[in-house]
Coordinates of C-alpha atoms and ligand atoms in Angstrom, one line a residue:
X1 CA -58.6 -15.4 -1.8
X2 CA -58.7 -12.3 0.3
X3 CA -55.5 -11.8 2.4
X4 CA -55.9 -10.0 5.9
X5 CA -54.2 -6.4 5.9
X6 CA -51.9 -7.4 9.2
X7 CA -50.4 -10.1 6.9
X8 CA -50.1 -7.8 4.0
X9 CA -48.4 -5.4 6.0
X10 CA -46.3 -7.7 7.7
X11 CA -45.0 -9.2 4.3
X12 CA -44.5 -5.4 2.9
X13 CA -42.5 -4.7 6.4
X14 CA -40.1 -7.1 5.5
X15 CA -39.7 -6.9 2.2
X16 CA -38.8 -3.1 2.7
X17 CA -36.4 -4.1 5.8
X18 CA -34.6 -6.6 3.3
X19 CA -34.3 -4.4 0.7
X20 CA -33.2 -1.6 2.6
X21 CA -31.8 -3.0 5.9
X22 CA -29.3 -5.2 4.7
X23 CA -25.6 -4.0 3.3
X24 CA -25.9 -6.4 0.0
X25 CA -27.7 -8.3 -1.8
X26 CA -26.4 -11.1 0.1
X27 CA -28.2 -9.8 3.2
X28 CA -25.1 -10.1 5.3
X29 CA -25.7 -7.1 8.0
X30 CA -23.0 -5.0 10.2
X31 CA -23.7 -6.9 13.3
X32 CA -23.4 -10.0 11.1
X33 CA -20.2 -9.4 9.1
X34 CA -17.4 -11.4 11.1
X35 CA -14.1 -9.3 10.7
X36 CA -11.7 -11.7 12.3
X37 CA -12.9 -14.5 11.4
X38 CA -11.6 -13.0 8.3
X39 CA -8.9 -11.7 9.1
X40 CA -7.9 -15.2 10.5
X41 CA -8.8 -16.9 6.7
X42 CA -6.5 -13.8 5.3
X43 CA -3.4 -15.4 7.8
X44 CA -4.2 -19.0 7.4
X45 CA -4.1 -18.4 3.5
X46 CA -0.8 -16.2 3.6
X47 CA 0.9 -18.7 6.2
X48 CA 0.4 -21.1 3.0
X49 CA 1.6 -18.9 0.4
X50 CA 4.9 -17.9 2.6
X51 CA 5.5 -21.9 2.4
X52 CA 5.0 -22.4 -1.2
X53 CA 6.1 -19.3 -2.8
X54 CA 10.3 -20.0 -4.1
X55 CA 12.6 -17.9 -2.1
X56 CA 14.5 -16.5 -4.9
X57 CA 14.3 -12.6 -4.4
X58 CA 10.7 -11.9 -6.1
X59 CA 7.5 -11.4 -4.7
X60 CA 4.0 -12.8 -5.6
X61 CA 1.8 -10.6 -8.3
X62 CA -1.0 -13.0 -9.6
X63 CA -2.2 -16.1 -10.3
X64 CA -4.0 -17.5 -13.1
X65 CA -7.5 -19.0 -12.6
X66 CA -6.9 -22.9 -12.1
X67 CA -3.6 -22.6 -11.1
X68 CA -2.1 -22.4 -7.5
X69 CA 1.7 -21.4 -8.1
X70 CA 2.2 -17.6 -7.3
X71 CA 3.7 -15.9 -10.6
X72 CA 6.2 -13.3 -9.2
X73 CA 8.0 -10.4 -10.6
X74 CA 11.1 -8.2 -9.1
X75 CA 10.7 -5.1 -6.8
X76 CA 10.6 -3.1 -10.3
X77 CA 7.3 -4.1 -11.2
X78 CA 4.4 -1.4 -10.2
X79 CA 3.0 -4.5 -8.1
X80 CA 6.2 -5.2 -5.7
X81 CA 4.6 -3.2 -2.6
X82 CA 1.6 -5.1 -2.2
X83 CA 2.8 -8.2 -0.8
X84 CA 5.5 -6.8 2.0
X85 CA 2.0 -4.4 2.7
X86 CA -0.1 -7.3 3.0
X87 CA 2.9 -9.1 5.4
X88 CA 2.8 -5.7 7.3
X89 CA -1.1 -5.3 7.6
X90 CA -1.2 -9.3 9.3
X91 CA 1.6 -8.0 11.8
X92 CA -0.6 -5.7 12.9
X93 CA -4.2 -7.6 12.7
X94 CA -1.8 -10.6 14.8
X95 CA 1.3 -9.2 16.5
X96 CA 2.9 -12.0 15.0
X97 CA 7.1 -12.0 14.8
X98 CA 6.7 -14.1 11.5
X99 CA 4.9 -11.4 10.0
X100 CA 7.3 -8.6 11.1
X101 CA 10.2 -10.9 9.9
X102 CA 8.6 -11.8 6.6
X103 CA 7.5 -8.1 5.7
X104 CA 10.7 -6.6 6.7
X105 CA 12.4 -9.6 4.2
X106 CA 10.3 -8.5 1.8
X107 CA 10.4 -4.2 2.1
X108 CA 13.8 -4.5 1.8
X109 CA 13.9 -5.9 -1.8
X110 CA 12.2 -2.5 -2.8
X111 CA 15.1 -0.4 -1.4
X112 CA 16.9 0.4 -5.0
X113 CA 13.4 2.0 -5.8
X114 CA 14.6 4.8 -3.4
X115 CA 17.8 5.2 -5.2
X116 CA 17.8 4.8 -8.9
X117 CA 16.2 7.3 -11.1
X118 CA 12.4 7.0 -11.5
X119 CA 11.2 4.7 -14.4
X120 CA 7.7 5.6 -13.4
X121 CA 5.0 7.2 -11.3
X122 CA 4.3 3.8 -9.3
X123 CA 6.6 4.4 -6.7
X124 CA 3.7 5.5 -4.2
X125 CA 2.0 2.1 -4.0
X126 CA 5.1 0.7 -4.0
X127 CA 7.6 2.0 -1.6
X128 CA 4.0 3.7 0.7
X129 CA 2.5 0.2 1.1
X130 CA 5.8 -1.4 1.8
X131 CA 8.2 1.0 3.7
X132 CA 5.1 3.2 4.6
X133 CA 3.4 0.8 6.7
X134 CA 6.4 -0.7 7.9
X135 CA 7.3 2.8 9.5
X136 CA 4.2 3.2 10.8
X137 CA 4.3 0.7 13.1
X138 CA 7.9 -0.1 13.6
X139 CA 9.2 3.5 13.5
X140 CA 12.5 1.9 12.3
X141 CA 14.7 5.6 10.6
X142 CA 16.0 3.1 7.9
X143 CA 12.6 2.9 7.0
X144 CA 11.8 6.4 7.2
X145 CA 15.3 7.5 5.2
X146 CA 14.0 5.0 2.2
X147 CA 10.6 6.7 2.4
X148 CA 11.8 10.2 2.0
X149 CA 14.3 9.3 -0.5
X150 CA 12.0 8.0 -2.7
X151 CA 9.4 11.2 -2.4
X152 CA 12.1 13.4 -4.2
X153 CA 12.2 10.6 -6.4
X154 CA 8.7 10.9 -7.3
X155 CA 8.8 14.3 -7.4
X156 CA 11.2 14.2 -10.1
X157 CA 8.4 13.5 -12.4
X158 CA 6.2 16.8 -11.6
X159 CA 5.9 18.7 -14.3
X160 CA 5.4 22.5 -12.9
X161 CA 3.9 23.4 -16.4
X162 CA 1.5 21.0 -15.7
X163 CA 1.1 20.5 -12.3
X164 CA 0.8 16.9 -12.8
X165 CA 3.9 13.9 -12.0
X166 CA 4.1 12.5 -15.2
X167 CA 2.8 8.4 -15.3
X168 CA 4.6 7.1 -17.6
X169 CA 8.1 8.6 -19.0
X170 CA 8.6 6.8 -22.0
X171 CA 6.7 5.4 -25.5
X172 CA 3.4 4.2 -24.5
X173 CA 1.1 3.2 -27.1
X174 CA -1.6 6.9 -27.6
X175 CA 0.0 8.9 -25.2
X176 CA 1.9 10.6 -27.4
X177 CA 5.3 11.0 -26.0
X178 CA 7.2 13.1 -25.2
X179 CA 4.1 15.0 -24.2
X180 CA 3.1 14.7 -20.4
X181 CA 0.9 11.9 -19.7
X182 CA -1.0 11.4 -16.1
X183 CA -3.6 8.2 -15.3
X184 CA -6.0 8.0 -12.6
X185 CA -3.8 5.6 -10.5
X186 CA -1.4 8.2 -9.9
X187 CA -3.7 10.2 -7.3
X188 CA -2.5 6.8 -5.0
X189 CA 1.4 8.1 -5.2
X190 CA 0.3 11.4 -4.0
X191 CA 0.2 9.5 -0.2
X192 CA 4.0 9.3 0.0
X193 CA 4.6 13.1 -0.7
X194 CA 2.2 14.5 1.5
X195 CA 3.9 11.8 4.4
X196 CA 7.3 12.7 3.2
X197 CA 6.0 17.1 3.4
X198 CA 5.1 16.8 7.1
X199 CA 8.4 14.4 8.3
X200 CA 11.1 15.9 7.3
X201 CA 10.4 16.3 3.5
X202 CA 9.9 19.4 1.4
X203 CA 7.5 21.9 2.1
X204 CA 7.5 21.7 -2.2
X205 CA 6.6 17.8 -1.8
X206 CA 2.3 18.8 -0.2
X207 CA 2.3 21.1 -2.9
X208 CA 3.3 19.3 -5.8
X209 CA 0.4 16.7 -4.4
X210 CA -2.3 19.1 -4.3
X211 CA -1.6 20.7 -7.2
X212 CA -1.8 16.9 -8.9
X213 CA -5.5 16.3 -7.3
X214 CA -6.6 20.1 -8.3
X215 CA -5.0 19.8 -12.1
X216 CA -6.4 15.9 -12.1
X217 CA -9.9 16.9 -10.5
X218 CA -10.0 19.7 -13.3
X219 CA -9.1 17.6 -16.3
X220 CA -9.8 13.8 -15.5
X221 CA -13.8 13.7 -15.2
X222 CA -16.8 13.9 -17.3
X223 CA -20.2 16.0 -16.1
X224 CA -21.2 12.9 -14.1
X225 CA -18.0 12.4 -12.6
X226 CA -16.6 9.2 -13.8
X227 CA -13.3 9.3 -14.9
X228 CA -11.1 8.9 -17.8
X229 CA -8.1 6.8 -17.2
X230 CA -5.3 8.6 -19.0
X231 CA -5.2 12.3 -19.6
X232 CA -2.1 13.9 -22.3
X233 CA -1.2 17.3 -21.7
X234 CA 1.1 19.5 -24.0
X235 CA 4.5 19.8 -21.9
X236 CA 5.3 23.2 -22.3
X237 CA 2.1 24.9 -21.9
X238 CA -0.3 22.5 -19.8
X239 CA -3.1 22.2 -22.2
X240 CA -4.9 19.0 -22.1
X241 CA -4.6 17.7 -25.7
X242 CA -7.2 14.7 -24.7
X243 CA -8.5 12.4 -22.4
X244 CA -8.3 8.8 -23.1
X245 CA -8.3 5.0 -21.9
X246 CA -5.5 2.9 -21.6
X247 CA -7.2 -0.1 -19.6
X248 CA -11.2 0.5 -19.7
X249 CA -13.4 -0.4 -22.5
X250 CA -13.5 2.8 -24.4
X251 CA -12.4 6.5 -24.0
X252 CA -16.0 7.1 -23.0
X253 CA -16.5 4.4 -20.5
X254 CA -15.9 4.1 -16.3
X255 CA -13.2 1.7 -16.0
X256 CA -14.1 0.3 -12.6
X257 CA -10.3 0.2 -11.2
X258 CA -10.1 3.6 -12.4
X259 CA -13.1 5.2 -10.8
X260 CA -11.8 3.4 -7.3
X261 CA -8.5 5.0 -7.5
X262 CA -10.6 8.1 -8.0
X263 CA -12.5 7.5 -4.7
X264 CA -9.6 6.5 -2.8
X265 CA -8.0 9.1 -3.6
X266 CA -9.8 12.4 -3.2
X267 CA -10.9 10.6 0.3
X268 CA -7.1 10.5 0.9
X269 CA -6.4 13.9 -0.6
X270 CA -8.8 15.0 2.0
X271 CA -7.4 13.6 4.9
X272 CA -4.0 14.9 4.2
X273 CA -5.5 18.7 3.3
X274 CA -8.5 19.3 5.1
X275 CA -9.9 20.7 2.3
X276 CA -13.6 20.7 2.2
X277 CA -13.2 21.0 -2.0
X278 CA -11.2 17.4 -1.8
X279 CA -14.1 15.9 0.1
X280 CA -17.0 17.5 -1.6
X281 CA -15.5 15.6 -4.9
X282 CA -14.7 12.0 -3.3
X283 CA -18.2 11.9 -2.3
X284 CA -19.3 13.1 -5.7
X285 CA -16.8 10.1 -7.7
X286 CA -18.4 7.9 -5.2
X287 CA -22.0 8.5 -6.2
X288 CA -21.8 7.3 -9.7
X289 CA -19.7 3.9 -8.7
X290 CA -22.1 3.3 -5.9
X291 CA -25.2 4.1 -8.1
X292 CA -23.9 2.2 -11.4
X293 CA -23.2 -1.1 -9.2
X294 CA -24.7 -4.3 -9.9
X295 CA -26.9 -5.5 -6.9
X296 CA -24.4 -7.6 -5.3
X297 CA -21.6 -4.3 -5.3
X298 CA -18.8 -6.0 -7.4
X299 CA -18.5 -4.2 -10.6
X300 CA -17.5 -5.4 -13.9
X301 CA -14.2 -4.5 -14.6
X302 CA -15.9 -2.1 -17.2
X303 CA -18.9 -0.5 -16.2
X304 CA -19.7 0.1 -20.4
X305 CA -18.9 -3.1 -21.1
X306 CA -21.1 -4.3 -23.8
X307 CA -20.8 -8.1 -22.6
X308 CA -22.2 -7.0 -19.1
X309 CA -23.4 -9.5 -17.4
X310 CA -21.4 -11.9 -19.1
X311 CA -18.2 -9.9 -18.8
X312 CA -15.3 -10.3 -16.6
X313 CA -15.4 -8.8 -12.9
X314 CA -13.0 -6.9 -10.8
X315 CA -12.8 -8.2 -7.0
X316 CA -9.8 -5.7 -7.0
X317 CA -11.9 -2.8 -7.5
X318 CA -14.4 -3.7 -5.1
X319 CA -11.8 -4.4 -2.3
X320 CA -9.9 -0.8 -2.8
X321 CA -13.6 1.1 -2.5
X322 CA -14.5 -0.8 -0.1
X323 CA -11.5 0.9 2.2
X324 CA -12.0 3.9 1.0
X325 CA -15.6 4.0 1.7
X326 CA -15.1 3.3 5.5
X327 CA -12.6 5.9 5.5
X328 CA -14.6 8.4 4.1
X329 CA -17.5 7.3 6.1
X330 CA -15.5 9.4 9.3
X331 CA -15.3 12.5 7.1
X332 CA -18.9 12.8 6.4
X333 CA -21.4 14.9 9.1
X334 CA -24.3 13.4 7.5
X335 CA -25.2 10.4 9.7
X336 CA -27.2 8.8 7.1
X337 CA -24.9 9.2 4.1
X338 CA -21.7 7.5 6.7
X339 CA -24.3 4.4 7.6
X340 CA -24.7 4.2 3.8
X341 CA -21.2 3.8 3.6
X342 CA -20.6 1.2 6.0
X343 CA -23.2 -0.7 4.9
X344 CA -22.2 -0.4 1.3
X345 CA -18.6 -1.3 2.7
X346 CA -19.8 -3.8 4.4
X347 CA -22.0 -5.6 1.6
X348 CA -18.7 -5.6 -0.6
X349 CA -16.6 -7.1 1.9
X350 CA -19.5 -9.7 2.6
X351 CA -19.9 -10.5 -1.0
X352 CA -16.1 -10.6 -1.3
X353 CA -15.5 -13.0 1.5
X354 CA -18.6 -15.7 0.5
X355 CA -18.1 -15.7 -3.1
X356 CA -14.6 -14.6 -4.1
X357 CA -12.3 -16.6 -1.9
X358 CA -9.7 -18.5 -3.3
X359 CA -9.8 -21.0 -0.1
X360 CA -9.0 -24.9 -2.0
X361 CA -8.2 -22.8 -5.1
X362 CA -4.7 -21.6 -4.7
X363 CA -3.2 -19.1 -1.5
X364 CA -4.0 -15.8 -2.8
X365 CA -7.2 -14.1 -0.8
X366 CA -9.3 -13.7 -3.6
X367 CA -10.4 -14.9 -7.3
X368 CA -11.9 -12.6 -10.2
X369 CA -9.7 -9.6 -10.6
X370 CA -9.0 -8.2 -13.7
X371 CA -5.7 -6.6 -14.4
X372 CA -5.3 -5.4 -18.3
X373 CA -8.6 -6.4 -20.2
X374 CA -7.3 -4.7 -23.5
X375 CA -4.5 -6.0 -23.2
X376 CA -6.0 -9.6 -22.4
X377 CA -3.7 -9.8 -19.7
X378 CA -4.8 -11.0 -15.9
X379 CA -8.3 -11.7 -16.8
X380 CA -10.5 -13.1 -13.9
X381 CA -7.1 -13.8 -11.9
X382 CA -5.8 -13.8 -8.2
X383 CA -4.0 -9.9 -8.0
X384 CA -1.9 -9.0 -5.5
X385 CA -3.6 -5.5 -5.1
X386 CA -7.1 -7.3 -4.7
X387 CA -5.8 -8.9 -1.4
X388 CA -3.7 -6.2 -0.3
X389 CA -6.7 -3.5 -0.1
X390 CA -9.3 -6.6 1.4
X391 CA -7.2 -7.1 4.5
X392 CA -6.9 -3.3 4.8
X393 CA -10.9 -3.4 4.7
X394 CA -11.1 -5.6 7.5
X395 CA -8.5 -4.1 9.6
X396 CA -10.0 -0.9 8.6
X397 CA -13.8 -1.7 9.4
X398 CA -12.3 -3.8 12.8
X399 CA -10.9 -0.2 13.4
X400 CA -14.0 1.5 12.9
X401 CA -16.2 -1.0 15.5
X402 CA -13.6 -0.3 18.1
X403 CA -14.9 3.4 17.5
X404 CA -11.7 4.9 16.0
X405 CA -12.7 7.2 14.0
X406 CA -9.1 7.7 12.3
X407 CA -8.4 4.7 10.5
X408 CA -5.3 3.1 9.1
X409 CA -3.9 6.4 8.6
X410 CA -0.2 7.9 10.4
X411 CA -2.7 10.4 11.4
X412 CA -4.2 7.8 14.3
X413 CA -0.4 7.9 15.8
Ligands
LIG1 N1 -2.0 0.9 -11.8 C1 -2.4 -0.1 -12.7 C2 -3.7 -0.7 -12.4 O1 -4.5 -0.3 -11.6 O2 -3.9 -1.7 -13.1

């Protein structure tokens, strides 16, 4: 059988456009993706949890596949700012009171984190996503007070030696303490400080945060730029005694929550500097996550993991890149390389809403996060953080149609 050249080019037309045209294996394009009708499924859900979850002071962290019962944990735990953030982001998506009441209810159980002495570097994602967004779009000073109280807080644990805040200030297993310890996840904190420097904060409080991304962008990275999750330096002089993992697979492997904290963060860290060295290197952490993704964009929770494709994933990961990537999609000059990353957003947040909901399953947003896989703890669970960074995402990408170019940032006030 001889097939006609029309048809033959017809069928290679759209195999091409369907290979490159859509944002995901899944096909779903830009035109396509439904924001609020997401957005909508993120309220419904949360309407649900706020009626299940015990009032009892706590807030929601996880929930265990099979399960529907929120398992919650006191303002203490590195996870307590997700929820009241995820209260504040539906305020704004709705303009709904009951969201402003619940996320105000729920900020103001983090308020002794602006007060007691700092058990650890979390206090970014905790008292930023909580009190941060709550300022943003309340402008309430008792917010603002909390938020700049808790910057010199943080700031407590820069170590000028090492121009790093230290992670973790206590025994934790291979980090040798009392040496100076500094993980990937702590680029996140660095957002408070830089908000706190430019309202009403120390001048002392910008620096301290670029010096942590310049130190970290120096110390934390292979050749191909994929990180290592936990770097120990020698306290008094600086020097990096090693670089190790704490939750990936190996020293030598990309963690995948890691590497998005990477990407987040130098996007962030350019944003708040204008520095064209800050964005040169978010694009460049970018590359490798984007290029060692499995065709439908949700990673393993390891990219090394031996078990791959039979190993667990990490909707988490995939929901805090996939923000950062439509933020960093307005810093880039190259048309092509920011349509790339909206449709590579995009394609995550497609995948992430057909095949990761939790819907029937239980009230969080999505399944398949992995917390601690070392530690066999949170394996292929509901994470607070997973939902938190998906309905940024949306609100983020809903931002983006309605051609703002500055995000969910205080710099589009
Ligand atoms: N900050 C801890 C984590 O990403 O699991």
């Amino acid at each position: 059988m001889t097939i006609k050249p029309q048809i033959l080019s017809c069928f290679l037309t759209v195999l091409v456009l369907s290979g490159c045209g859509s944002a995901a294996s899944s096909g779903t394009t830009e035109s396509e993706f439904d924001a609020d009708a997401q957005l909508a499924y993120c309220a419904d859900q949360t309407s649900k949890a706020l009626k299940t979850i015990p009032d009892n002071g706590e807030i929601p962290r996880n929930i265990p596949p099979g399960l529907k019962q929120w398992n919650q944990v006191d303002y203490k735990d590195w996870t307590s700012g997700f929820w009241p953030g995820e209260l504040w982001y539906l305020y704004e998506a709705t303009g709904g009171k009951k969201w402003e009441r619940n996320a105000d209810k729920y900020t103001a159980y983090l308020k002794p984190l602006s007060v007691s002495p700092a058990i650890d570097h979390d206090l970014g994602f905790q008292v930023f996503n909580s009190y941060g967004n709550g300022f943003r779009l309340t402008r309430n000073p008792e917010y603002k007070d909390v938020l700049l109280k808790t910057a010199d807080t943080l700031a407590t644990l820069f170590n000028p030696k090492v121009g790093t805040i230290l992670s973790w200030p206590r025994e934790v297993p291979n980090m040798e303490w009392p040496q100076h310890n500094t993980i990937m996840d702590n680029m996140i904190n660095l957002e408070l400080l830089f908000w706190a420097s430019k309202n009403g904060g120390s001048r002392s409080l910008y620096d301290m945060a670029v010096s942590h991304a310049t130190v970290t962008m120096k110390n934390h990275f292979r050749p191909d730029y994929s990180s290592y999750h936990a770097v120990v330096y020698d306290k008094e002089t600086g020097k990096r005694i090693k670089a190790v993992t704490h939750q990936g697979y190996s020293d030598s492997s990309m963690w995948a929550r890691g590497q998005s904290w990477a990407i987040y963060g130098y996007t962030m860290v350019y944003r708040e500097t204008k520095d064209p060295v800050f964005l040169d290197f978010a694009h460049k952490v970018t590359k490798v996550y984007l290029d060692r993704l499995p065709k439908d964009l949700i990673p393993y929770w390891d990219f090394d993991d031996p078990a791959i494709p039979n190993a667990p994933r990490d909707a988490s990961a995939a929901a805090v890149v996939a923000s950062a990537l439509l933020e960093l999609s307005t810093y880039t000059q190259d048309d092509d390389l920011a349509k790339q990353y909206v449709d590579k957003a995009v394609g995550m947040l497609s995948e992430l809403s057909k095949n990761y909901q939790s819907r029937d399953k239980n009230t969080a947003l999505l399944l398949h996060s992995t917390g601690h896989k070392p530690a066999g703890s949170e394996i292929d669970y509901s994470i607070i953080y997973a939902d938190y960074y998906y309905v940024e995402a949306l609100l983020r990408y809903k931002k983006l149609k309605e051609g703002q170019k500055k995000l969910l940032t205080y710099k589009s006030r």
